[in-house]
């Protein structure tokens, strides 16, 4: 067993290349140049096991297909010369031979002049016959004869031996992907096994002290390891055979031992986490001791994905993906999948692209090519691409997005209204049946559940009440959930409607101050007194809501222009506010009663707000909109909302 070098080994010093940021194109070119060309190992597989694999070599047909001349129709095997003069006016009489030729039965009698032999579709053509007449083109003439009123040409309704596949011809070329059609061709030639490119064995390792495997108890400040599961699945989806080694803590000796073992057993090693320059990120330092040439690129001008590390150790690729799930998956699909598919003998992925308009300005960072996940919806004049806006740590960004758009490294933004090219994650656009854009509420899932169960696709994009109204005015959604209070009329929502929009009552929900139970600064106080107490204590930290949210408008009214500590912490959901308070990152905030109670927090009611829907009138009769309105009014949805702590309107 090889001795593992100590962490202070000098070879690791030369691998500190994080400051040499490469472009995406240069990093990928260097990685592929260090790996290819290379021989692709093959293995024999049965046809069923070969599905989806690439052939390792050309396959020549060992037999003719069909292996004999056969009939294409039910009818009679004849000599075409006997029927040269046949017509409606002058039918030709043929005597029937005694045998009947069925599929799988070799003929034994010759077809002589003036005779015919009954034959089934697929039956072998008998000696003496050179054509087949369809049974529909004949008439019985007694018990042992037929009359034919049409002439027959040589080869009529006959497939000759080798007419489909000729013995010795190239049946399939190497690198052909084996699908059901290819399996059919191979089976027709009697081939039971083929040599295919062996799937690359890829070891997957997650790194980090904070990781807990799904199913285990989640400790404070710990997170579940999502990258291990999602990277393993993505490898299998793209031609590899992945196995998950496990999650290894940030212990350099233990991690190096695991990496050496995995690299000895596998064709490729993929890690996630440990690519940045933090004290706990040690993976990239180990690579320099695992083989030559070592790190090819550490730091790529990508967003998300800058910390990506690409290496080759004695001919085997080693990849360290960023730890954040969206960064990890995007860089995997963009940078690693091309190499993995090439190692598996598979062709490059053919990504479909569509054009879509971006409705909002997207800020970007100069010097880094940025890829932005987007969700597609139908607009008045074509597709609309909404950026996900959840960040590289969001699990759902990649899963819920339809594709991504690219912002060039020389641009600091993509202006609103830009017509952009969107690369799809799937072969076709998946435009949802119902689009809801606006304020977030947990009650929305209760109402849309029946639609999903009925097979309708629903997309909900949380941009706040004002953002939802803007989307509705532009015709980019069917409904915009809103909860906006108008000071002049002292009413909710109706004053904010524009032409072409109508209000659909939703439900009432109690907004209030959320705090940790037992905090004397808030216990037994009214909402206004609680806010006054918080403002009087410089150590009391709040958590706000995002601009455009109805809750934010309510908070600003309470604060009256004051900007206390924590004001600029602006999460986009009620759940995030409750989590900040529960985890002691903030002392108070504003959320709705169901979320506060679910989080085990104290709650001071402030006002019952109206959570309603601005409906685009022109879309009112769409089937999915009608289904939503029916669900909203149903007894089942109203009861579900009431159980969750809401009051149906």
Coordinates of C-alpha atoms in Angstrom, one line a residue:
X1 CA 0.0 0.0 0.0
X2 CA 1.4 3.4 -1.0
X3 CA 2.2 5.8 1.8
X4 CA 0.0 8.9 1.9
X5 CA 2.2 12.1 1.9
X6 CA 1.6 14.4 4.7
X7 CA -0.5 17.5 4.2
X8 CA 2.5 19.8 4.1
X9 CA 4.0 17.9 1.1
X10 CA 5.7 20.4 -1.3
X11 CA 3.9 19.1 -4.3
X12 CA 0.6 20.6 -3.1
X13 CA 2.1 24.1 -3.1
X14 CA 2.4 24.1 -6.9
X15 CA -1.3 23.3 -7.2
X16 CA -2.5 26.6 -5.7
X17 CA -3.9 28.0 -9.0
X18 CA -7.2 29.5 -7.9
X19 CA -6.1 33.0 -8.8
X20 CA -5.5 32.0 -12.5
X21 CA -9.1 32.3 -13.6
X22 CA -9.7 30.8 -17.1
X23 CA -12.5 31.4 -19.5
X24 CA -15.0 28.6 -19.8
X25 CA -13.8 27.8 -23.3
X26 CA -10.1 27.7 -22.4
X27 CA -10.7 25.6 -19.3
X28 CA -12.8 23.0 -21.2
X29 CA -10.3 22.9 -24.1
X30 CA -7.4 22.3 -21.7
X31 CA -9.3 19.6 -19.8
X32 CA -10.2 17.7 -23.0
X33 CA -6.7 18.1 -24.4
X34 CA -5.3 16.4 -21.3
X35 CA -7.8 13.5 -21.6
X36 CA -8.2 12.8 -25.3
X37 CA -7.7 11.0 -27.6
X38 CA -8.0 7.8 -25.5
X39 CA -9.0 4.2 -26.1
X40 CA -12.5 3.4 -25.0
X41 CA -12.7 0.1 -23.2
X42 CA -15.4 -2.3 -24.4
X43 CA -17.4 -5.2 -22.9
X44 CA -19.9 -7.7 -24.3
X45 CA -23.5 -7.2 -23.4
X46 CA -26.8 -8.9 -24.2
X47 CA -29.2 -6.9 -26.4
X48 CA -31.4 -6.0 -23.5
X49 CA -28.4 -4.8 -21.4
X50 CA -27.0 -2.8 -24.3
X51 CA -29.9 -0.4 -24.6
X52 CA -28.6 3.2 -24.5
X53 CA -24.9 2.2 -24.8
X54 CA -22.6 3.0 -27.7
X55 CA -21.3 0.2 -30.0
X56 CA -17.5 -0.3 -29.5
X57 CA -17.0 -1.6 -33.1
X58 CA -18.7 -2.0 -36.5
X59 CA -21.1 -4.9 -36.9
X60 CA -21.4 -6.8 -40.2
X61 CA -24.5 -8.7 -41.0
X62 CA -23.9 -12.4 -40.6
X63 CA -26.9 -13.4 -42.7
X64 CA -29.3 -12.1 -45.4
X65 CA -32.5 -10.5 -44.0
X66 CA -34.9 -11.9 -45.0
X67 CA -32.9 -15.1 -45.4
X68 CA -35.2 -16.4 -48.2
X69 CA -37.7 -14.9 -50.8
X70 CA -40.9 -14.4 -48.9
X71 CA -44.5 -13.2 -49.6
X72 CA -45.6 -9.8 -48.6
X73 CA -49.3 -10.5 -48.7
X74 CA -51.8 -13.3 -48.2
X75 CA -52.5 -14.8 -51.6
X76 CA -51.1 -17.3 -54.1
X77 CA -47.6 -18.0 -55.3
X78 CA -47.6 -18.1 -59.1
X79 CA -45.5 -18.0 -62.3
X80 CA -45.9 -14.5 -63.7
X81 CA -45.6 -15.8 -67.2
X82 CA -48.9 -17.7 -66.7
X83 CA -50.7 -14.4 -66.1
X84 CA -49.2 -12.2 -68.8
X85 CA -52.5 -12.0 -70.7
X86 CA -54.9 -12.0 -67.7
X87 CA -57.6 -9.3 -67.6
X88 CA -61.2 -8.7 -66.6
X89 CA -62.4 -9.8 -70.0
X90 CA -60.0 -12.8 -70.2
X91 CA -59.4 -14.3 -66.7
X92 CA -56.7 -17.0 -66.4
X93 CA -57.6 -20.2 -64.6
X94 CA -54.9 -21.8 -62.3
X95 CA -55.1 -25.1 -60.6
X96 CA -54.3 -25.1 -56.9
X97 CA -51.4 -27.2 -55.5
X98 CA -52.2 -29.4 -52.5
X99 CA -49.9 -27.7 -50.0
X100 CA -50.5 -24.5 -48.1
X101 CA -47.4 -22.4 -47.2
X102 CA -47.6 -20.8 -43.8
X103 CA -45.0 -18.8 -41.9
X104 CA -42.2 -21.0 -40.7
X105 CA -43.1 -23.8 -43.1
X106 CA -40.6 -24.7 -45.8
X107 CA -42.4 -25.4 -49.2
X108 CA -42.0 -28.9 -50.6
X109 CA -43.9 -28.7 -53.9
X110 CA -42.9 -26.8 -57.1
X111 CA -45.2 -24.4 -58.7
X112 CA -45.6 -25.7 -62.3
X113 CA -47.1 -24.0 -65.3
X114 CA -50.8 -23.3 -64.9
X115 CA -50.7 -23.9 -61.1
X116 CA -50.7 -21.8 -57.9
X117 CA -49.9 -22.5 -54.3
X118 CA -51.8 -20.7 -51.4
X119 CA -49.3 -18.7 -49.3
X120 CA -49.5 -16.6 -46.1
X121 CA -47.8 -13.3 -45.5
X122 CA -44.2 -14.0 -44.6
X123 CA -44.3 -17.5 -46.1
X124 CA -41.2 -18.7 -48.2
X125 CA -41.7 -18.5 -51.9
X126 CA -41.8 -22.1 -53.4
X127 CA -39.6 -23.3 -56.2
X128 CA -41.0 -22.3 -59.7
X129 CA -42.9 -19.2 -58.4
X130 CA -41.7 -15.7 -59.1
X131 CA -44.6 -13.6 -58.0
X132 CA -47.6 -13.5 -55.6
X133 CA -51.1 -12.4 -56.4
X134 CA -53.3 -11.0 -53.6
X135 CA -56.3 -13.2 -52.6
X136 CA -58.5 -10.1 -53.1
X137 CA -57.5 -10.2 -56.8
X138 CA -58.7 -13.7 -57.4
X139 CA -62.0 -15.6 -57.6
X140 CA -62.7 -19.3 -56.7
X141 CA -63.2 -21.5 -59.7
X142 CA -64.5 -24.7 -58.1
X143 CA -62.9 -26.3 -55.1
X144 CA -59.4 -26.7 -56.5
X145 CA -58.9 -23.7 -58.8
X146 CA -58.9 -19.9 -59.0
X147 CA -59.4 -17.3 -61.7
X148 CA -57.0 -14.3 -61.9
X149 CA -58.2 -11.2 -63.7
X150 CA -55.0 -9.1 -63.4
X151 CA -51.5 -9.6 -64.9
X152 CA -48.6 -10.2 -62.5
X153 CA -45.1 -8.9 -62.9
X154 CA -42.0 -10.8 -61.8
X155 CA -41.2 -10.1 -58.1
X156 CA -44.7 -8.7 -57.4
X157 CA -45.4 -8.8 -53.6
X158 CA -42.1 -10.6 -53.0
X159 CA -39.3 -9.6 -50.7
X160 CA -36.1 -11.2 -52.0
X161 CA -33.4 -12.7 -49.8
X162 CA -31.1 -9.9 -48.6
X163 CA -33.4 -7.1 -49.8
X164 CA -33.5 -5.7 -46.3
X165 CA -30.0 -6.5 -45.0
X166 CA -27.4 -8.2 -47.2
X167 CA -24.9 -10.7 -45.7
X168 CA -21.6 -8.9 -45.1
X169 CA -22.9 -5.3 -45.2
X170 CA -22.2 -2.9 -42.4
X171 CA -25.2 -3.3 -40.2
X172 CA -24.3 -0.7 -37.5
X173 CA -21.2 1.5 -37.2
X174 CA -19.1 1.8 -34.1
X175 CA -20.3 4.6 -31.7
X176 CA -23.9 4.1 -32.8
X177 CA -26.2 4.5 -29.8
X178 CA -28.2 1.4 -29.3
X179 CA -32.0 2.0 -29.2
X180 CA -35.0 -0.1 -29.8
X181 CA -34.6 0.1 -33.6
X182 CA -31.0 -1.0 -33.5
X183 CA -31.9 -3.9 -31.2
X184 CA -34.5 -4.9 -33.8
X185 CA -31.9 -4.9 -36.5
X186 CA -29.5 -7.0 -34.4
X187 CA -32.2 -9.4 -33.4
X188 CA -33.2 -9.9 -37.1
X189 CA -29.7 -11.0 -37.8
X190 CA -29.6 -13.5 -34.9
X191 CA -27.1 -11.5 -32.9
X192 CA -27.6 -12.0 -29.2
X193 CA -24.6 -10.1 -27.8
X194 CA -22.7 -7.0 -28.9
X195 CA -19.5 -5.3 -27.8
X196 CA -20.3 -1.8 -26.4
X197 CA -18.2 0.9 -24.9
X198 CA -18.0 0.2 -21.2
X199 CA -19.7 2.9 -19.1
X200 CA -17.1 4.9 -17.2
X201 CA -17.1 4.0 -13.5
X202 CA -17.4 7.3 -11.7
X203 CA -16.8 7.6 -7.9
X204 CA -18.7 10.4 -6.2
X205 CA -17.6 12.0 -3.0
X206 CA -19.2 14.9 -1.0
X207 CA -17.0 16.9 1.3
X208 CA -17.7 19.1 4.3
X209 CA -18.1 19.0 8.0
X210 CA -21.6 20.3 7.7
X211 CA -23.1 17.4 5.6
X212 CA -25.7 14.9 6.9
X213 CA -27.0 12.1 4.8
X214 CA -30.8 12.1 4.1
X215 CA -32.7 10.1 6.7
X216 CA -30.3 11.1 9.5
X217 CA -31.1 13.6 12.2
X218 CA -30.2 17.2 11.1
X219 CA -28.0 18.8 13.7
X220 CA -27.8 22.6 14.3
X221 CA -26.0 24.4 11.4
X222 CA -25.9 21.1 9.5
X223 CA -27.4 20.6 6.0
X224 CA -28.5 17.5 4.1
X225 CA -26.1 16.3 1.4
X226 CA -28.0 17.0 -1.8
X227 CA -25.0 17.0 -4.1
X228 CA -24.1 13.4 -3.5
X229 CA -27.5 12.2 -4.6
X230 CA -28.0 14.6 -7.5
X231 CA -24.5 14.2 -9.0
X232 CA -24.8 10.4 -8.8
X233 CA -28.1 10.5 -10.7
X234 CA -26.8 13.0 -13.3
X235 CA -23.8 10.8 -14.0
X236 CA -26.1 7.8 -14.7
X237 CA -28.2 10.0 -16.9
X238 CA -25.2 10.9 -19.1
X239 CA -23.7 7.5 -19.8
X240 CA -21.7 6.9 -16.6
X241 CA -22.0 4.2 -13.9
X242 CA -21.8 6.2 -10.7
X243 CA -21.3 4.9 -7.2
X244 CA -21.5 7.2 -4.1
X245 CA -18.6 6.8 -1.8
X246 CA -20.1 9.0 0.9
X247 CA -19.6 12.3 2.6
X248 CA -16.1 12.9 4.0
X249 CA -15.3 15.6 6.6
X250 CA -12.7 18.3 6.0
X251 CA -9.9 16.2 7.3
X252 CA -7.1 16.2 4.8
X253 CA -5.6 12.8 5.7
X254 CA -9.0 11.0 5.7
X255 CA -10.1 12.8 2.5
X256 CA -6.9 11.9 0.7
X257 CA -7.2 8.3 1.6
X258 CA -10.8 8.2 0.3
X259 CA -9.7 10.0 -2.9
X260 CA -6.9 7.6 -3.5
X261 CA -9.0 4.6 -3.0
X262 CA -11.8 5.9 -5.2
X263 CA -9.4 6.8 -8.0
X264 CA -7.8 3.4 -7.9
X265 CA -11.2 1.7 -8.4
X266 CA -12.9 4.1 -10.8
X267 CA -12.3 5.7 -14.2
X268 CA -13.2 9.2 -12.9
X269 CA -13.6 10.9 -9.6
X270 CA -16.1 13.7 -8.9
X271 CA -16.2 15.6 -5.6
X272 CA -18.4 18.5 -4.5
X273 CA -17.2 21.2 -2.1
X274 CA -13.7 22.0 -1.1
X275 CA -12.9 24.1 -4.2
X276 CA -12.7 27.6 -2.6
X277 CA -10.0 29.1 -0.5
X278 CA -11.5 28.6 2.9
X279 CA -9.5 26.9 5.7
X280 CA -11.8 23.9 5.4
X281 CA -11.5 23.4 1.6
X282 CA -8.7 20.9 1.2
X283 CA -9.7 18.8 -1.8
X284 CA -7.7 20.8 -4.4
X285 CA -4.6 20.7 -2.3
X286 CA -4.6 16.9 -2.3
X287 CA -4.9 16.6 -6.1
X288 CA -1.2 17.6 -6.6
X289 CA -0.2 14.4 -4.8
X290 CA -2.5 12.0 -6.8
X291 CA -0.8 11.9 -10.2
X292 CA 0.3 13.9 -13.2
X293 CA -0.3 16.4 -14.7
X294 CA -2.6 17.4 -11.8
X295 CA -4.7 20.5 -11.8
X296 CA -5.6 21.8 -15.3
X297 CA -7.9 24.6 -14.2
X298 CA -8.9 25.9 -10.8
X299 CA -11.2 28.9 -11.1
X300 CA -13.3 29.5 -14.2
X301 CA -14.9 32.8 -15.3
X302 CA -18.4 31.4 -14.8
X303 CA -21.3 32.5 -12.7
X304 CA -22.4 30.2 -11.1
X305 CA -19.4 28.0 -10.9
X306 CA -16.3 30.1 -10.5
X307 CA -14.6 27.7 -8.0
X308 CA -14.7 24.7 -10.4
X309 CA -11.5 22.6 -10.3
X310 CA -10.5 20.4 -13.2
X311 CA -7.6 17.9 -13.0
X312 CA -6.2 14.8 -14.6
X313 CA -4.3 12.4 -12.5
X314 CA -2.4 9.7 -14.4
X315 CA -4.9 9.8 -17.2
X316 CA -8.0 9.8 -15.0
X317 CA -10.2 12.9 -14.7
X318 CA -10.7 14.4 -11.3
X319 CA -13.4 17.1 -10.9
X320 CA -14.2 19.2 -7.8
X321 CA -17.6 20.9 -8.2
X322 CA -18.6 23.9 -6.2
X323 CA -20.5 23.1 -3.0
X324 CA -23.7 25.0 -3.7
X325 CA -26.2 22.7 -5.5
X326 CA -27.1 25.0 -8.4
X327 CA -23.4 25.9 -9.0
X328 CA -22.5 22.2 -8.8
X329 CA -25.2 21.0 -11.2
X330 CA -24.8 23.8 -13.8
X331 CA -21.0 23.4 -14.0
X332 CA -21.5 19.6 -14.1
X333 CA -23.9 19.8 -17.1
X334 CA -21.9 22.5 -18.8
X335 CA -18.3 21.4 -18.3
X336 CA -18.3 17.8 -17.2
X337 CA -21.1 16.2 -19.2
X338 CA -19.2 16.7 -22.5
X339 CA -16.2 14.8 -21.2
X340 CA -18.3 12.1 -19.5
X341 CA -20.3 11.5 -22.7
X342 CA -17.1 11.3 -24.8
X343 CA -15.6 8.7 -22.4
X344 CA -18.9 6.7 -22.7
X345 CA -18.7 6.9 -26.5
X346 CA -21.9 9.0 -26.6
X347 CA -22.4 11.9 -29.0
X348 CA -22.5 15.5 -27.6
X349 CA -25.8 16.6 -26.1
X350 CA -28.0 18.4 -28.7
X351 CA -29.5 21.3 -26.7
X352 CA -32.6 22.9 -28.0
X353 CA -32.8 26.7 -28.0
X354 CA -35.6 29.2 -28.1
X355 CA -35.9 32.9 -28.2
X356 CA -37.6 34.7 -25.3
X357 CA -38.0 38.2 -23.9
X358 CA -36.6 39.1 -20.5
X359 CA -39.2 41.2 -18.6
X360 CA -36.9 42.5 -15.9
X361 CA -33.3 43.9 -15.8
X362 CA -30.8 41.3 -14.8
X363 CA -27.6 42.7 -13.1
X364 CA -24.4 40.8 -13.9
X365 CA -20.7 40.9 -12.9
X366 CA -18.2 42.2 -15.4
X367 CA -15.5 39.8 -16.3
X368 CA -17.5 36.6 -15.8
X369 CA -19.8 34.8 -18.2
X370 CA -23.0 34.5 -16.3
X371 CA -25.6 31.8 -16.9
X372 CA -29.0 32.7 -15.5
X373 CA -31.7 30.0 -14.9
X374 CA -35.1 31.0 -16.3
X375 CA -38.7 29.9 -16.3
X376 CA -40.6 30.2 -19.5
X377 CA -44.2 31.5 -19.7
X378 CA -46.4 32.6 -22.7
X379 CA -46.6 36.3 -23.3
X380 CA -48.7 38.4 -25.7
X381 CA -46.0 38.3 -28.4
X382 CA -44.1 35.1 -27.6
X383 CA -42.2 33.5 -24.8
X384 CA -41.1 35.3 -21.6
X385 CA -38.1 34.3 -19.6
X386 CA -38.3 34.9 -15.9
X387 CA -35.0 34.6 -14.0
X388 CA -35.2 32.3 -11.0
X389 CA -33.4 34.7 -8.7
X390 CA -32.8 32.1 -6.0
X391 CA -29.0 32.0 -6.1
X392 CA -26.5 29.2 -6.4
X393 CA -27.4 27.6 -3.1
X394 CA -31.0 26.9 -4.1
X395 CA -31.9 23.3 -4.9
X396 CA -35.1 24.2 -6.8
X397 CA -33.4 26.7 -9.2
X398 CA -32.1 23.9 -11.4
X399 CA -35.1 21.6 -11.0
X400 CA -37.8 24.1 -11.7
X401 CA -36.1 26.1 -14.5
X402 CA -36.8 25.5 -18.1
X403 CA -33.4 26.5 -19.3
X404 CA -30.8 29.2 -19.0
X405 CA -29.6 32.3 -20.8
X406 CA -26.1 33.7 -21.1
X407 CA -24.8 37.1 -20.2
X408 CA -21.5 37.9 -21.8
X409 CA -18.5 38.6 -19.7
X410 CA -18.2 42.1 -21.0
X411 CA -21.7 43.1 -20.0
X412 CA -22.7 44.3 -16.5
X413 CA -26.4 43.7 -17.1
X414 CA -29.1 42.4 -19.4
X415 CA -31.7 45.2 -19.9
X416 CA -35.4 44.6 -19.4
X417 CA -37.0 43.8 -22.8
X418 CA -34.0 42.1 -24.2
X419 CA -34.8 39.3 -26.7
X420 CA -32.4 36.5 -25.5
X421 CA -31.6 33.0 -26.6
X422 CA -32.6 30.4 -24.0
X423 CA -30.9 27.0 -23.9
X424 CA -33.5 24.4 -22.8
X425 CA -32.8 21.7 -20.3
X426 CA -35.3 19.4 -22.1
X427 CA -35.9 18.8 -25.9
X428 CA -39.1 20.8 -25.9
X429 CA -40.5 23.9 -24.3
X430 CA -42.7 23.0 -21.3
X431 CA -45.0 26.0 -21.1
X432 CA -47.3 25.6 -18.1
X433 CA -51.1 25.4 -18.4
X434 CA -51.5 28.0 -15.6
X435 CA -49.1 30.8 -14.7
X436 CA -49.3 32.6 -11.3
X437 CA -46.9 35.5 -10.7
X438 CA -46.9 37.6 -7.6
X439 CA -46.9 37.3 -3.9
X440 CA -45.9 34.1 -2.1
X441 CA -48.3 32.2 0.2
X442 CA -48.3 28.7 1.5
X443 CA -52.1 28.6 1.0
X444 CA -51.6 28.7 -2.8
X445 CA -50.4 25.1 -2.8
X446 CA -53.6 24.0 -1.2
X447 CA -55.7 25.5 -4.0
X448 CA -53.5 24.4 -6.9
X449 CA -53.1 20.8 -5.7
X450 CA -56.4 19.6 -7.4
X451 CA -55.1 21.1 -10.7
X452 CA -51.9 19.2 -10.5
X453 CA -53.7 16.0 -9.6
X454 CA -55.9 16.5 -12.7
X455 CA -52.8 16.7 -14.9
X456 CA -52.6 20.4 -15.3
X457 CA -49.1 22.0 -15.0
X458 CA -49.0 25.1 -12.7
X459 CA -46.1 27.5 -12.4
X460 CA -45.9 29.9 -9.5
X461 CA -43.2 32.6 -9.6
X462 CA -42.8 34.7 -6.4
X463 CA -41.9 38.3 -7.3
X464 CA -44.1 40.2 -4.8
X465 CA -47.4 41.9 -5.3
X466 CA -46.2 44.8 -7.3
X467 CA -44.1 42.6 -9.5
X468 CA -47.1 40.4 -10.1
X469 CA -49.3 43.3 -11.1
X470 CA -46.7 44.4 -13.6
X471 CA -46.6 40.9 -15.1
X472 CA -50.4 40.8 -15.3
X473 CA -50.5 44.2 -17.1
X474 CA -47.9 42.9 -19.6
X475 CA -50.0 39.7 -20.2
X476 CA -47.3 37.4 -18.8
X477 CA -49.5 35.5 -16.3
X478 CA -53.0 34.4 -15.8
X479 CA -53.3 35.5 -12.2
X480 CA -51.3 37.8 -9.9
X481 CA -51.7 37.1 -6.1
X482 CA -51.6 40.5 -4.3
X483 CA -52.1 41.9 -0.8
X484 CA -51.7 45.7 -1.2
X485 CA -53.3 48.2 1.2
X486 CA -54.2 51.6 -0.1
X487 CA -53.9 54.4 2.5
X488 CA -56.3 56.8 0.7
X489 CA -59.2 54.4 0.5
X490 CA -58.2 52.2 3.4
X491 CA -59.0 49.1 1.3
X492 CA -57.1 46.2 -0.1
X493 CA -56.1 45.5 -3.7
X494 CA -59.0 47.0 -5.7
X495 CA -57.4 50.4 -6.1
X496 CA -54.3 48.8 -7.6
X497 CA -56.2 47.2 -10.5
X498 CA -55.6 48.5 -14.0
X499 CA -57.7 48.1 -17.2
X500 CA -57.9 44.5 -18.2
X501 CA -57.6 43.2 -14.7
X502 CA -60.4 42.0 -12.3
X503 CA -60.3 41.0 -8.7
X504 CA -60.9 37.5 -7.6
X505 CA -61.3 37.2 -3.8
X506 CA -58.9 34.7 -2.2
X507 CA -58.6 34.4 1.5
X508 CA -57.8 36.4 4.6
X509 CA -54.6 35.9 6.5
X510 CA -53.4 37.5 9.7
X511 CA -50.1 39.4 9.5
X512 CA -48.3 40.2 12.6
X513 CA -45.0 40.5 14.5
X514 CA -43.1 37.2 15.0
X515 CA -40.6 36.7 17.8
X516 CA -39.1 34.0 20.0
X517 CA -41.4 32.9 22.8
X518 CA -40.2 34.2 26.1
X519 CA -38.7 37.4 24.7
X520 CA -39.8 40.0 27.3
X521 CA -39.4 42.8 24.8
X522 CA -42.5 41.5 22.9
X523 CA -44.5 39.3 25.3
X524 CA -48.1 40.6 26.0
X525 CA -47.6 43.8 23.9
X526 CA -49.7 45.0 21.0
X527 CA -48.0 45.1 17.5
X528 CA -47.4 48.9 17.6
X529 CA -46.0 48.7 21.2
X530 CA -43.8 45.8 20.3
X531 CA -42.3 47.7 17.3
X532 CA -41.7 50.7 19.6
X533 CA -40.0 48.5 22.1
X534 CA -37.8 47.0 19.4
X535 CA -36.8 50.4 18.1
X536 CA -35.9 51.5 21.6
X537 CA -33.4 48.7 21.9
X538 CA -30.3 49.1 19.7
X539 CA -29.4 45.5 20.2
X540 CA -32.8 44.3 18.8
X541 CA -32.3 43.1 15.2
X542 CA -35.2 42.9 12.7
X543 CA -35.6 40.9 9.5
X544 CA -37.4 42.7 6.7
X545 CA -39.1 41.6 3.4
X546 CA -38.2 42.3 -0.2
X547 CA -39.2 45.4 -2.0
X548 CA -42.5 45.1 -3.8
X549 CA -44.0 42.7 -1.3
X550 CA -47.3 43.7 0.4
X551 CA -45.7 42.8 3.8
X552 CA -42.9 45.2 3.1
X553 CA -45.4 48.0 2.6
X554 CA -47.0 47.2 5.9
X555 CA -43.7 47.1 7.7
X556 CA -42.7 50.5 6.3
X557 CA -45.9 52.0 7.5
X558 CA -45.2 50.7 11.0
X559 CA -41.6 52.0 11.0
X560 CA -42.5 55.4 9.8
X561 CA -39.2 56.1 8.1
X562 CA -37.0 54.6 10.7
X563 CA -34.4 52.1 9.5
X564 CA -33.4 49.9 12.4
X565 CA -30.6 47.2 12.4
X566 CA -31.6 44.4 10.1
X567 CA -33.8 46.6 7.8
X568 CA -31.8 45.7 4.7
X569 CA -32.0 42.0 5.4
X570 CA -34.8 41.4 2.8
X571 CA -35.8 37.7 2.2
X572 CA -38.5 36.9 -0.3
X573 CA -40.8 34.7 1.7
X574 CA -42.6 34.4 5.0
X575 CA -40.8 31.2 5.8
X576 CA -37.4 32.9 5.5
X577 CA -38.5 35.6 8.0
X578 CA -39.6 32.9 10.5
X579 CA -36.4 31.0 10.1
X580 CA -34.2 34.1 10.7
X581 CA -36.0 34.7 14.0
X582 CA -36.1 31.0 15.1
X583 CA -32.4 30.7 14.4
X584 CA -31.5 33.8 16.4
X585 CA -30.2 35.7 13.3
X586 CA -32.9 38.2 14.0
X587 CA -35.2 39.1 16.9
X588 CA -38.4 40.1 15.2
X589 CA -40.0 40.4 11.8
X590 CA -43.4 40.3 10.1
X591 CA -45.0 37.2 8.8
X592 CA -48.4 35.4 8.7
X593 CA -49.9 33.5 11.6
X594 CA -49.7 29.9 10.0
X595 CA -46.0 30.3 9.3
X596 CA -45.3 31.6 12.8
X597 CA -47.2 28.8 14.5
X598 CA -45.6 26.2 12.3
X599 CA -42.1 27.5 13.4
X600 CA -43.1 27.5 17.1
X601 CA -42.7 31.3 17.4
X602 CA -44.6 33.9 19.3
X603 CA -47.0 35.9 17.3
X604 CA -48.6 39.3 17.8
X605 CA -51.6 39.9 15.4
X606 CA -51.5 43.2 13.6
X607 CA -54.0 43.2 10.7
X608 CA -56.0 40.7 8.7
X609 CA -54.9 41.3 5.1
X610 CA -56.7 40.3 2.0
X611 CA -54.8 37.9 -0.2
X612 CA -56.6 38.1 -3.5
X613 CA -55.9 37.5 -7.2
X614 CA -55.7 40.0 -10.0
X615 CA -57.1 38.1 -12.9
X616 CA -56.2 38.9 -16.5
X617 CA -59.7 39.3 -18.0
X618 CA -58.6 38.2 -21.5
X619 CA -57.5 34.8 -20.0
X620 CA -60.6 34.2 -17.9
X621 CA -62.0 31.5 -20.1
X622 CA -58.9 29.4 -20.5
X623 CA -59.5 25.9 -19.2
X624 CA -56.7 26.0 -16.6
X625 CA -58.0 29.4 -15.3
X626 CA -61.5 28.0 -15.0
X627 CA -60.1 25.0 -13.2
X628 CA -58.3 27.3 -10.7
X629 CA -61.4 29.4 -10.1
X630 CA -63.5 26.2 -9.5
X631 CA -60.9 24.9 -7.1
X632 CA -60.7 28.1 -5.2
X633 CA -64.5 28.1 -4.7
X634 CA -64.7 24.4 -3.8
X635 CA -65.7 23.2 -0.3
X636 CA -62.5 21.0 -0.2
X637 CA -60.1 24.0 -0.8
X638 CA -62.0 26.2 1.6
X639 CA -61.8 23.6 4.3
X640 CA -58.1 23.0 3.6
X641 CA -57.4 26.7 3.9
X642 CA -59.3 26.9 7.1
X643 CA -57.3 24.0 8.6
X644 CA -54.1 25.8 7.6
X645 CA -55.1 28.9 9.5
X646 CA -56.5 31.1 6.7
X647 CA -60.0 32.5 6.4
X648 CA -61.5 31.9 3.0
X649 CA -63.2 35.0 1.5

